[in-house]
CSV table of C-alpha atoms (C1' of nucleotides) in Angstrom, one decimal:
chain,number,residue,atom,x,y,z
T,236,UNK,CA,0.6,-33.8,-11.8
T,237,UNK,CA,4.0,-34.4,-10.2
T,238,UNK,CA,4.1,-35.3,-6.6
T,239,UNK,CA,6.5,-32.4,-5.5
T,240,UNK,CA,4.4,-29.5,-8.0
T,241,UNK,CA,1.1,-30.5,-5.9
T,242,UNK,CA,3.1,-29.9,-2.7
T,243,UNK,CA,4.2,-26.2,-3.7
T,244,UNK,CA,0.9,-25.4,-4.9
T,245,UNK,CA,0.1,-25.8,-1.5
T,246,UNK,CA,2.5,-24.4,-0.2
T,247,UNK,CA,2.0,-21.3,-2.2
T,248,UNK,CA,-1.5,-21.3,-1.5
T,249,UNK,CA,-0.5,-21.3,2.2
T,250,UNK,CA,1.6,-18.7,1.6
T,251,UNK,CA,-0.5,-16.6,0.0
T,252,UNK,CA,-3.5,-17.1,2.5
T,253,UNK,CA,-1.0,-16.0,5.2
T,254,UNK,CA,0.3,-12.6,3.6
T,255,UNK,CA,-3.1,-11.7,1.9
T,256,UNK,CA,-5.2,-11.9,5.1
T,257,UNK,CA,-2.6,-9.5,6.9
T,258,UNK,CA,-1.4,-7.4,4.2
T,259,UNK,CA,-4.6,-7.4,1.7
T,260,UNK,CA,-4.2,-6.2,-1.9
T,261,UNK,CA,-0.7,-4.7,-1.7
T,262,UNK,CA,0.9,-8.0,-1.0
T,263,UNK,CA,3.7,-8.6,-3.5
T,264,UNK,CA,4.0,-12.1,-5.4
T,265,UNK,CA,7.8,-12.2,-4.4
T,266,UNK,CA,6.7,-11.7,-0.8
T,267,UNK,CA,4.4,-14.7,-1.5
T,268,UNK,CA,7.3,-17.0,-3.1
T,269,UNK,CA,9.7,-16.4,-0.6
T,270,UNK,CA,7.4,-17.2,2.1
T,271,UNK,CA,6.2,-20.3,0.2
T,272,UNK,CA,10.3,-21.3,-0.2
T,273,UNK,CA,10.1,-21.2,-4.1
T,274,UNK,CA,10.6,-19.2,-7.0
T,275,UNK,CA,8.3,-16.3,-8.7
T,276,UNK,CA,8.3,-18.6,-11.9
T,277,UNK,CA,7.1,-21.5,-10.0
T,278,UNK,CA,4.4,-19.1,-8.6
T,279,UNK,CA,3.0,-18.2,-12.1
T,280,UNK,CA,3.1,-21.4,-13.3
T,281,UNK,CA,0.3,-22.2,-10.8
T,282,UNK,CA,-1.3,-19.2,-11.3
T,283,UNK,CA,-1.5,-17.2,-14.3
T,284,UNK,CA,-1.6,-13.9,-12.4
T,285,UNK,CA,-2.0,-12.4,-9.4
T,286,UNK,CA,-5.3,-11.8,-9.5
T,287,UNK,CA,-6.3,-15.7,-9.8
T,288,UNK,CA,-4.0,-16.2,-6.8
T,289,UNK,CA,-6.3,-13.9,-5.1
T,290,UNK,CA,-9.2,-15.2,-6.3
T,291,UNK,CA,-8.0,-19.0,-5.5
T,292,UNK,CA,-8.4,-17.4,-1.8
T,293,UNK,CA,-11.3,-15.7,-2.5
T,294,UNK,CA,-13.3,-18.4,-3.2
T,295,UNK,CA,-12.3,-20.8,-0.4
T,296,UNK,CA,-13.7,-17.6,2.2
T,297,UNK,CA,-16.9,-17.4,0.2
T,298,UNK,CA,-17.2,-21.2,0.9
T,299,UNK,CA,-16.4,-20.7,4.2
T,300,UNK,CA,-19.3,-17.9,4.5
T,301,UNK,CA,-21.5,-20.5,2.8
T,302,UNK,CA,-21.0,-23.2,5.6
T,303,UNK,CA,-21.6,-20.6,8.2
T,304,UNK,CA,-25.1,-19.5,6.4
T,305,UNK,CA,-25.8,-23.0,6.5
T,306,UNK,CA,-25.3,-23.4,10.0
T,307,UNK,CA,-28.0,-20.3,10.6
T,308,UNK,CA,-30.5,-21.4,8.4
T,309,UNK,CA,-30.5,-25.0,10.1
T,310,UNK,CA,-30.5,-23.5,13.6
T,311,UNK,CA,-31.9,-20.3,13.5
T,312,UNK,CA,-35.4,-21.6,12.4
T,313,UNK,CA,-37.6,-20.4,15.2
T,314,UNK,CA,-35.7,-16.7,15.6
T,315,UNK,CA,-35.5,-15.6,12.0
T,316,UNK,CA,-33.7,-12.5,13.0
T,317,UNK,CA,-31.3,-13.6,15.5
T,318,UNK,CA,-30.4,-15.9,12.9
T,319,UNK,CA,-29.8,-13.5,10.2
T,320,UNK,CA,-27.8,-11.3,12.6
T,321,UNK,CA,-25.9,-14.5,14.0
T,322,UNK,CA,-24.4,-15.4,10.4
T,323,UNK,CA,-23.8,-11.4,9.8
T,324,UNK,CA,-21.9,-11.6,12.6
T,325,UNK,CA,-20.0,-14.3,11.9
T,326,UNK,CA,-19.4,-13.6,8.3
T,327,UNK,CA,-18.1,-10.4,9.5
T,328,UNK,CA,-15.5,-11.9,11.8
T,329,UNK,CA,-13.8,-14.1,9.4
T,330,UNK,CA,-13.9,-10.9,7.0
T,331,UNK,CA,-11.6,-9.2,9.7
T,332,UNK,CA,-9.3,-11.7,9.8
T,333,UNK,CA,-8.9,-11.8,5.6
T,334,UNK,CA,-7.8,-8.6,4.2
T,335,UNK,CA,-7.9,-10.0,0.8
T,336,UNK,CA,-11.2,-11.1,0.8
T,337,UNK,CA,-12.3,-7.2,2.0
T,338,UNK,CA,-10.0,-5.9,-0.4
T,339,UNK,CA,-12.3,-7.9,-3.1
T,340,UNK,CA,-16.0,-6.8,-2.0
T,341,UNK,CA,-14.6,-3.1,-1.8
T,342,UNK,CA,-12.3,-2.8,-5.0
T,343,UNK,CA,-11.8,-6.2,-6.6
T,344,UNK,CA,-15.0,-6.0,-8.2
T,345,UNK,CA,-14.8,-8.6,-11.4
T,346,UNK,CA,-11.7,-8.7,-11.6
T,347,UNK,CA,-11.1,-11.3,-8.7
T,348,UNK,CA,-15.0,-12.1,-7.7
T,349,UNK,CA,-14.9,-14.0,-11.3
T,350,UNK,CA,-13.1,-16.6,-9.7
T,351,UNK,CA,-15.3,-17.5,-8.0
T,352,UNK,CA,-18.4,-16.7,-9.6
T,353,UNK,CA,-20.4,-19.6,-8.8
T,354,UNK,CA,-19.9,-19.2,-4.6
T,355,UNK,CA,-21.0,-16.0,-4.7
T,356,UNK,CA,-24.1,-16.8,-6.3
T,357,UNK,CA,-24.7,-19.4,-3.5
T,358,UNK,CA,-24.0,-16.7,-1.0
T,359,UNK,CA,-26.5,-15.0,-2.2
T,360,UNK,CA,-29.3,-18.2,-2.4
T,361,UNK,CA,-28.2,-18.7,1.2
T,362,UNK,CA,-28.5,-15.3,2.4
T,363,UNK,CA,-31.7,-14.7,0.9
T,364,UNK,CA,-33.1,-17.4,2.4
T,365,UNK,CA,-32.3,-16.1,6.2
T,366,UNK,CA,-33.3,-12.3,4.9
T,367,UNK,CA,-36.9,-13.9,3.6
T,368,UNK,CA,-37.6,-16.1,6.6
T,369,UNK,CA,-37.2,-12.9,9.1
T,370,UNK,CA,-39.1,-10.7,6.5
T,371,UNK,CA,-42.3,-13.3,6.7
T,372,UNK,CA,-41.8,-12.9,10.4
T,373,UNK,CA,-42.0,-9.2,10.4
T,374,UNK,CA,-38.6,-8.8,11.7
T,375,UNK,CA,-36.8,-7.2,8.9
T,376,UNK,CA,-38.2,-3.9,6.9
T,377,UNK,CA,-40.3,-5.1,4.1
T,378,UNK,CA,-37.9,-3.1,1.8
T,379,UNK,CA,-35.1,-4.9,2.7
T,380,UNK,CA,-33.1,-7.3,-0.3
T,381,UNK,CA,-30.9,-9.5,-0.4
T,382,UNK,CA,-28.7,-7.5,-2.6
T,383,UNK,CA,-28.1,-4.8,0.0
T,384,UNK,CA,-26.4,-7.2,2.6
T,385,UNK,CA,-23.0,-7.1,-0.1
T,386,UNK,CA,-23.4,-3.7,0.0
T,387,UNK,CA,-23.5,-3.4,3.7
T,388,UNK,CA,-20.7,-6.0,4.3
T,389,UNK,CA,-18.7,-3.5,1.9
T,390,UNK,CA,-19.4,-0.7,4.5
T,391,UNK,CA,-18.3,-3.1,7.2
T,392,UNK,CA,-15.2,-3.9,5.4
T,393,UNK,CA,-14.5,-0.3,4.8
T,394,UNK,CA,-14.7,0.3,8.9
T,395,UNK,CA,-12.4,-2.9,9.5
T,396,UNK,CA,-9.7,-1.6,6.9
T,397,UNK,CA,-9.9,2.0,8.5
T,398,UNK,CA,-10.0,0.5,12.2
T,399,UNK,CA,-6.3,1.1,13.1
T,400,UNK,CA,-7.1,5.0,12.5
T,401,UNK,CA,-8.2,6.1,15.3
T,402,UNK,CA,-9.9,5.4,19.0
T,403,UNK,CA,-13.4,5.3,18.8
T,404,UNK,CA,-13.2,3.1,15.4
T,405,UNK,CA,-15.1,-0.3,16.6
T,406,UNK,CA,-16.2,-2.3,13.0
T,407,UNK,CA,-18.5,-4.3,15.6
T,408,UNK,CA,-20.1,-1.3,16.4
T,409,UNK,CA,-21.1,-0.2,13.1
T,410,UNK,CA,-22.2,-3.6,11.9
T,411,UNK,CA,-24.7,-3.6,15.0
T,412,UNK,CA,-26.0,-0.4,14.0
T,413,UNK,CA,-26.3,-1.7,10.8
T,414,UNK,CA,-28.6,-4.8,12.0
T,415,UNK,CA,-30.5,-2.4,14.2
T,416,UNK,CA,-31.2,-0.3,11.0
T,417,UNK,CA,-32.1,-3.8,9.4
T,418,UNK,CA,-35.1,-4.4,11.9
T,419,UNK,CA,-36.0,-0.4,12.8
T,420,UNK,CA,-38.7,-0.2,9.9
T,421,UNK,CA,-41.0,-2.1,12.0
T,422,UNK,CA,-40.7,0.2,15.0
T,423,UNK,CA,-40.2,3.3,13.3
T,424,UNK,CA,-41.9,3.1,9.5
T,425,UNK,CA,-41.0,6.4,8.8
T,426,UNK,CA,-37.2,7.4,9.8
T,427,UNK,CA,-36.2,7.9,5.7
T,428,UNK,CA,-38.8,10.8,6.4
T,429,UNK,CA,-36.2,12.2,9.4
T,430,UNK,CA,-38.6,12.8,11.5
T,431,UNK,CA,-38.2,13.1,15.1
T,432,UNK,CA,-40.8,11.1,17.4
M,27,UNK,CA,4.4,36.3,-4.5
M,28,UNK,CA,4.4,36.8,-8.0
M,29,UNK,CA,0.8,37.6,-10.3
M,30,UNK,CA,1.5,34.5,-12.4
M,31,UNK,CA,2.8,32.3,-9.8
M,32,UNK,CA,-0.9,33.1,-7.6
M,33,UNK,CA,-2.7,31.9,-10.8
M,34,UNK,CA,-1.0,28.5,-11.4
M,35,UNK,CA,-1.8,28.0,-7.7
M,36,UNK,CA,-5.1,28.6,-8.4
M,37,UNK,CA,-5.2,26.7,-11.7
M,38,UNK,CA,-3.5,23.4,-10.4
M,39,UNK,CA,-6.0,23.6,-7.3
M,40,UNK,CA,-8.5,23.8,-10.0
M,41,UNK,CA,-7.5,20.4,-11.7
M,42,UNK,CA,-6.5,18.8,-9.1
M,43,UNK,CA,-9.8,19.4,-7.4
M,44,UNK,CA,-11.4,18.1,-11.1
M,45,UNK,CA,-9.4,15.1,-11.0
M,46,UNK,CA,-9.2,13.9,-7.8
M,47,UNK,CA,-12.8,14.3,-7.6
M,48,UNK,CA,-13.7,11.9,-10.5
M,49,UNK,CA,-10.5,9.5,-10.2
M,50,UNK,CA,-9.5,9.7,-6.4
M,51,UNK,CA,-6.2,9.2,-5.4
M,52,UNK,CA,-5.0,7.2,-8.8
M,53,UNK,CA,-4.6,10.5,-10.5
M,54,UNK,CA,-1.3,11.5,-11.8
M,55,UNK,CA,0.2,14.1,-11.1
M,56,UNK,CA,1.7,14.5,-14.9
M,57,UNK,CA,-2.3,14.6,-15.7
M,58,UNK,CA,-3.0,17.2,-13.1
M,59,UNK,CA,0.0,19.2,-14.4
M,60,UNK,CA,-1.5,18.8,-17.8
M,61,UNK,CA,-4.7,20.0,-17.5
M,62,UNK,CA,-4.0,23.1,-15.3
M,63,UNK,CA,-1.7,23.8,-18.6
M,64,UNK,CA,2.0,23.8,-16.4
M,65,UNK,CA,4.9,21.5,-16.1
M,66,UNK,CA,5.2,19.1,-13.0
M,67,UNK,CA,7.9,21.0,-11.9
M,68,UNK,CA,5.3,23.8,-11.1
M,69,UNK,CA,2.8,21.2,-9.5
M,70,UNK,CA,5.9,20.8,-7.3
M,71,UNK,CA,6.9,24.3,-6.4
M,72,UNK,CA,3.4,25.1,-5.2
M,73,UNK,CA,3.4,21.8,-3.2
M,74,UNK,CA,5.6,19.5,-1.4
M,75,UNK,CA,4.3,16.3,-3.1
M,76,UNK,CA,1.0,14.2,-4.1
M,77,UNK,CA,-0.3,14.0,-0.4
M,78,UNK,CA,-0.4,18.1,0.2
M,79,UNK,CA,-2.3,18.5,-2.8
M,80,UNK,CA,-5.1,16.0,-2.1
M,81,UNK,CA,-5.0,17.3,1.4
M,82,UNK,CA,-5.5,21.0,0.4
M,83,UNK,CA,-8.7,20.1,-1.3
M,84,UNK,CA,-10.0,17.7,1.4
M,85,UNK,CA,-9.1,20.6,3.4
M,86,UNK,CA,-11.7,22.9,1.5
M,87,UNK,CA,-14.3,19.9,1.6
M,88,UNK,CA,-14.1,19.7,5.0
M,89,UNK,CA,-15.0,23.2,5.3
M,90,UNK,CA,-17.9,23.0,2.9
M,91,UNK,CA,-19.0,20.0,5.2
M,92,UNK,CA,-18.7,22.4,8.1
M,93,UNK,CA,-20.9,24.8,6.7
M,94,UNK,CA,-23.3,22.4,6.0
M,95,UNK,CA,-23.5,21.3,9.7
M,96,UNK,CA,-23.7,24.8,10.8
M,97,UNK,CA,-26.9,25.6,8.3
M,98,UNK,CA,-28.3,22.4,10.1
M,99,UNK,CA,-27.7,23.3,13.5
M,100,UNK,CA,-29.2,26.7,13.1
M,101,UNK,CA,-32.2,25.3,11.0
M,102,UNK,CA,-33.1,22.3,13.0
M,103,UNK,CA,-34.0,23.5,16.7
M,104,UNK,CA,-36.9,22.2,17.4
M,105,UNK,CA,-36.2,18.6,15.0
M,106,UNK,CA,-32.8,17.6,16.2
M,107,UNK,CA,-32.9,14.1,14.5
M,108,UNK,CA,-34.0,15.6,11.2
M,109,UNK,CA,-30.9,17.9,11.5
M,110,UNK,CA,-29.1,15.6,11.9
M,111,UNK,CA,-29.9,13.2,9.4
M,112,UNK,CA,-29.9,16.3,6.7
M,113,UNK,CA,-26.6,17.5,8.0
M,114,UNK,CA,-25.5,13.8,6.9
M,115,UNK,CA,-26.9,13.2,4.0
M,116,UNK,CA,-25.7,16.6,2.9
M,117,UNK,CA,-22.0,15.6,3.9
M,118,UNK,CA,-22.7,12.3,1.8
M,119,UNK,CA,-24.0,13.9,-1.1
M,120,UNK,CA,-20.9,16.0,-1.2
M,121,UNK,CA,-18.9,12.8,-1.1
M,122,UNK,CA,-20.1,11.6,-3.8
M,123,UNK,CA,-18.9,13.9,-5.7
M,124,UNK,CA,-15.5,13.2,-4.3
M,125,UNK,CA,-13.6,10.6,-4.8
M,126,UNK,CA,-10.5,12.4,-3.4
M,127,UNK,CA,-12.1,12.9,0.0
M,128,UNK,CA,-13.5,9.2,-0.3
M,129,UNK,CA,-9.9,8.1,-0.5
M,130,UNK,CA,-9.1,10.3,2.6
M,131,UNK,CA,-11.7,9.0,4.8
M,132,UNK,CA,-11.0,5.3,4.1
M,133,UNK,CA,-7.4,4.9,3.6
M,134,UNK,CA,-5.8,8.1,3.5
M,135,UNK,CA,-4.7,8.1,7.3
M,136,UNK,CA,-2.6,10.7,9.0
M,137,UNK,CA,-0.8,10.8,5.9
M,138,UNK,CA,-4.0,13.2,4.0
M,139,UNK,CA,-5.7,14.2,6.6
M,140,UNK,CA,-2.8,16.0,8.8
M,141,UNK,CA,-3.1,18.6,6.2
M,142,UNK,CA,-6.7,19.0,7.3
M,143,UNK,CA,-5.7,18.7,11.3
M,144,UNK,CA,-8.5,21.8,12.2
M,145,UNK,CA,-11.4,21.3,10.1
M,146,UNK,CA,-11.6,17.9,11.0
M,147,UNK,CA,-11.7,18.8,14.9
M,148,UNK,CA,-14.3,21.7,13.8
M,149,UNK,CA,-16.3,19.0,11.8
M,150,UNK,CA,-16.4,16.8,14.9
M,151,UNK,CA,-17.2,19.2,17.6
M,152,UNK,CA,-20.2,20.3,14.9
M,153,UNK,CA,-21.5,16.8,14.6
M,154,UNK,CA,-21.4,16.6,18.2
M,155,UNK,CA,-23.6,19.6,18.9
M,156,UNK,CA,-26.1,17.9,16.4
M,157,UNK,CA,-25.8,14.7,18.3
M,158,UNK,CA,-26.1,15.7,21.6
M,159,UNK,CA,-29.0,17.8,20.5
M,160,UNK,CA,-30.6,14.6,19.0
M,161,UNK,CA,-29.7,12.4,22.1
M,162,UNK,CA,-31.0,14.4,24.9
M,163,UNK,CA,-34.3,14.6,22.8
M,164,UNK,CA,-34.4,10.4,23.5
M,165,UNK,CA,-34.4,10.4,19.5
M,166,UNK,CA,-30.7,8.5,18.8
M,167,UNK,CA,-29.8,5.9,20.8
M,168,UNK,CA,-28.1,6.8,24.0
M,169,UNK,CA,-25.0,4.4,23.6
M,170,UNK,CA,-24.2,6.4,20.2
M,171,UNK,CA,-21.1,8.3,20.0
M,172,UNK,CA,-20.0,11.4,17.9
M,173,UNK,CA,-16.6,9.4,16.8
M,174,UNK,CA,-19.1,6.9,15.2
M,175,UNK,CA,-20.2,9.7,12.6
M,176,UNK,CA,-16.6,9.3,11.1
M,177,UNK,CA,-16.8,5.2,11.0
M,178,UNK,CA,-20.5,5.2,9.5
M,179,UNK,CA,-19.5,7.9,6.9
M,180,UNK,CA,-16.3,5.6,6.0
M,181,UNK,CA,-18.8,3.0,5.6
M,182,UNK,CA,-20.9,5.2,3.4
M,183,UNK,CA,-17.8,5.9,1.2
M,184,UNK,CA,-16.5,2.5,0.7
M,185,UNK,CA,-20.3,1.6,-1.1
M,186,UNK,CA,-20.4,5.2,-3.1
M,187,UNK,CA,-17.1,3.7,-4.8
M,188,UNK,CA,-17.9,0.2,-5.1
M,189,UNK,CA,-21.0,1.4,-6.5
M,190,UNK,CA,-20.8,1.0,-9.8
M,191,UNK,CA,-20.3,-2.5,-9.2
M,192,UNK,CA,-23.6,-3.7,-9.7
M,193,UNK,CA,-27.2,-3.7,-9.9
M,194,UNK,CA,-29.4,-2.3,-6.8
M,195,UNK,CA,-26.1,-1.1,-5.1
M,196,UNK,CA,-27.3,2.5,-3.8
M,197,UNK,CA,-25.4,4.0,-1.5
M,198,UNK,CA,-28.5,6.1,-0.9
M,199,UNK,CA,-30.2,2.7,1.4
M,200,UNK,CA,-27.0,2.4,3.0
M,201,UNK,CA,-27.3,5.7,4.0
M,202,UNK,CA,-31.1,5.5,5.5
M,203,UNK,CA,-30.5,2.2,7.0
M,204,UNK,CA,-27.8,3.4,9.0
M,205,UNK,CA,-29.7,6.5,9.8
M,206,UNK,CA,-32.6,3.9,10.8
M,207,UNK,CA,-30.1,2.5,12.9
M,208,UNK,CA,-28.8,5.2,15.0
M,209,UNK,CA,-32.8,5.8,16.2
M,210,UNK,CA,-33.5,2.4,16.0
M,211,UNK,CA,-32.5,1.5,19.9
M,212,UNK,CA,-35.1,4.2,21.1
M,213,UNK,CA,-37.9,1.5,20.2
M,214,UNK,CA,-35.8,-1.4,20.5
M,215,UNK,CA,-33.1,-1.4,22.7
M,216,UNK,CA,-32.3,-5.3,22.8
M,217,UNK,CA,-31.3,-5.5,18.9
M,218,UNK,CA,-27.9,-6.1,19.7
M,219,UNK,CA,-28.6,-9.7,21.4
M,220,UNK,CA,-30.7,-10.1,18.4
M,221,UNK,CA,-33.9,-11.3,19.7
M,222,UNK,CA,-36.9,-11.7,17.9
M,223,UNK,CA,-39.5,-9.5,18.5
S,198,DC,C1',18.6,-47.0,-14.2
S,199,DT,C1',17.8,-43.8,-17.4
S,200,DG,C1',15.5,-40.6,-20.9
S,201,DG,C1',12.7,-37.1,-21.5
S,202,DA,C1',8.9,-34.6,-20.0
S,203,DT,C1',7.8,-31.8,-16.2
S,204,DC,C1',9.0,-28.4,-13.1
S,205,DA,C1',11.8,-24.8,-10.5
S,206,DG,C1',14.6,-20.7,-9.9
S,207,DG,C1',15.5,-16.1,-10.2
S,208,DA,C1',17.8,-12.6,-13.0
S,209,DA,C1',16.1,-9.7,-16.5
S,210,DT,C1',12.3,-7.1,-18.7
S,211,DG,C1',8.9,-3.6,-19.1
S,212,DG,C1',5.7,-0.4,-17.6
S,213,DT,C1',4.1,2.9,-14.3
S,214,DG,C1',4.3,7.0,-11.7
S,215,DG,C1',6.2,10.0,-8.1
S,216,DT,C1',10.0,13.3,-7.6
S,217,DT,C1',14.2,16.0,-8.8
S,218,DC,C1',17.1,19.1,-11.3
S,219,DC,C1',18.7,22.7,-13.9
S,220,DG,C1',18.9,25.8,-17.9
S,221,DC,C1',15.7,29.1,-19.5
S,222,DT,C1',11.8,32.6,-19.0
S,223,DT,C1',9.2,36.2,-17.0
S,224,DA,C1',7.5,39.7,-13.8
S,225,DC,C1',8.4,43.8,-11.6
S,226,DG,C1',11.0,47.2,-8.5
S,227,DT,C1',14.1,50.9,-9.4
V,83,DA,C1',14.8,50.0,-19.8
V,84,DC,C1',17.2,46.6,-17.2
V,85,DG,C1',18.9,43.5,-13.7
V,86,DT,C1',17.7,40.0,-10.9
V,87,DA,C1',15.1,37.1,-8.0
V,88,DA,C1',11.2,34.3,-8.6
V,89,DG,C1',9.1,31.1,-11.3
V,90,DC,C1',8.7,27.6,-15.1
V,91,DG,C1',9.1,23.3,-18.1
V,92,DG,C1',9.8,18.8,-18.8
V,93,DA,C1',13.4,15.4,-19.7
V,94,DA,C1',15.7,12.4,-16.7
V,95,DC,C1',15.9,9.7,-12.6
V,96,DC,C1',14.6,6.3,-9.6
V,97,DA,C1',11.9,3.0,-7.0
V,98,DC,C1',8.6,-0.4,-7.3
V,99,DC,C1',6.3,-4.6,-9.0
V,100,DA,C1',4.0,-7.8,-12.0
V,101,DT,C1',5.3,-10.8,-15.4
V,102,DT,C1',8.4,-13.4,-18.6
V,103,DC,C1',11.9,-16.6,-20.1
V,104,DC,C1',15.5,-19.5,-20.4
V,105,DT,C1',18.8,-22.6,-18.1
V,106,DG,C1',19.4,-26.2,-15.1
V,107,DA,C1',17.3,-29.6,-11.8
V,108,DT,C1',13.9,-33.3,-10.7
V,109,DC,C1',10.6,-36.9,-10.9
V,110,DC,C1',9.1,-41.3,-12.5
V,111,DA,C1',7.5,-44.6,-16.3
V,112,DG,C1',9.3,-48.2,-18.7
DNA sequence: CTGGATCAGGAATGGTGGTTCCGCTTACGT
DNA sequence: ACGTAAGCGGAACCACCATTCCTGATCCAG
């Protein structure tokens, strides 16, 4: 690979990182080649489309999200839960800098997670083993799984996207409900029922 | 107004209501105009543009929310955390049966929702009755506030439309856990720091 | 230094979808 | 029955964007 064609696929990654984390989805490639100081063309000869651009970005957040679950499972050994919460936290933060990365867990679907197919698997490992380690310990409702926390990171993402609606709107809040809801089972076996104490 | 004119209105509302509510806010208006059996020209004369028409029918939904929260405050008395829970699932339910008003909530802004400026103030001083009920009975956490219901229902949205996205998504746990949530700090107020108990 | 393979640029293409415009049709009061 | 204001249809218009393609520039091996 030439030396300058490695420098603008940089540059355009750079570019694209920028305009995607602020703008999300509706980011326009020529948006993306003028900021990167180069051409459309020399944009889709990196890429073949759009959506691999995307998913180029994708991937790098997902292997960021993987460090930080390493982190918590290495520290969080003797308070499962805080641990858990600690990584939720912090994936949730980065997520609220990266529009592009929400845009993907709410709409992309296969589309732009195929590029990075194997990360998200490891997400997943990761996850599961903070989400089982605070399950032994009682801390998390026994019906909890693993697959839910994409789910509820979607309904965070939502609340972040929405956020500049309205007063009120606090994405931190609604994640902390969410871990609270996470843990209530053990205090409270029976809310699904909607009973009141 | 005119005999026939008063039917297309009701005709377009009709498939515009049948659309929206399968394909959200992608729907075209040619396809609208279609199936209601008029020309787009007539889609136009009965309404400014795309926006007014999807905010007409969230209009109606949000007055079919309303009812449901009035049913619930009436029923629910002497179990105001039940009520409340039933009022929302109800709401949800209805949502998912509505991608238009999915759309609203999560991305349609000022721009949808103006057209539905009263009912949304009615659906909000509703939930708050239900709230307030639910709070003073020590059965929702204290800290919770009635502009939350909007941010945990946007949340709720985003996973009924990414739901189809893969196996054990269920917008139904989302739902419960965040329920779980709102009662949770009554027997655990410290989740936030994320202790273990 | 130079040939040719690699690469870049950006105007042109093509498809999509909201909105407008205007000649024709229809309902309905008199 | 008729005149006219209200209503209708849908082709045409326009803005927007991803993607392509071809000409000219640029690297670097030999």
């Amino acid at each position: 690979m030439r030396a300058d064609a490695r420098s603008n696929h940089e540059r355009i990654l750079a570019a694209a990182r920028a305009l995607f984390a602020s703008d999300g989805a509706d980011t326009q490639v020529d948006a993306i080649a003028r900021r990167a100081g180069v051409g459309v063309g020399t944009v889709y000869r990196h890429f073949p489309d759009k959506d691999a651009l995307m998913g180029a970005l994708v991937r790098e957040r997902f292997i960021a999200f993987n460090e930080q679950l390493r982190e918590a499972i290495s520290k969080g050994e003797q308070q499962p839960f805080a641990a858990l919460c600690e990584a939720l936290r912090a994936n949730s933060t980065a997520l609220a800098e990266d529009a592009g990365t929400r845009f993907a867990f709410m709409r992309g679907g296969e589309r732009v997670f195929a590029h990075a197919h194997d990360e998200v698997e490891e997400y997943l490992a990761l996850t599961n083993v903070l989400v089982d380690r605070a399950k032994r310990a009682g801390s998390v409702r026994p019906d909890f799984d693993v697959a839910d926390v994409p789910m509820l990171m979607c309904g965070v993402c939502a609340t972040i996207d929405a956020g500049k609606g309205g007063a009120g709107w606090d994405w931190r809040r609604h994640l902390e409900l969410v871990l609270a809801g996470m843990a209530a089972a053990v205090a409270e076996p029976s809310v699904t029922s909607g009973g009141t104490p």
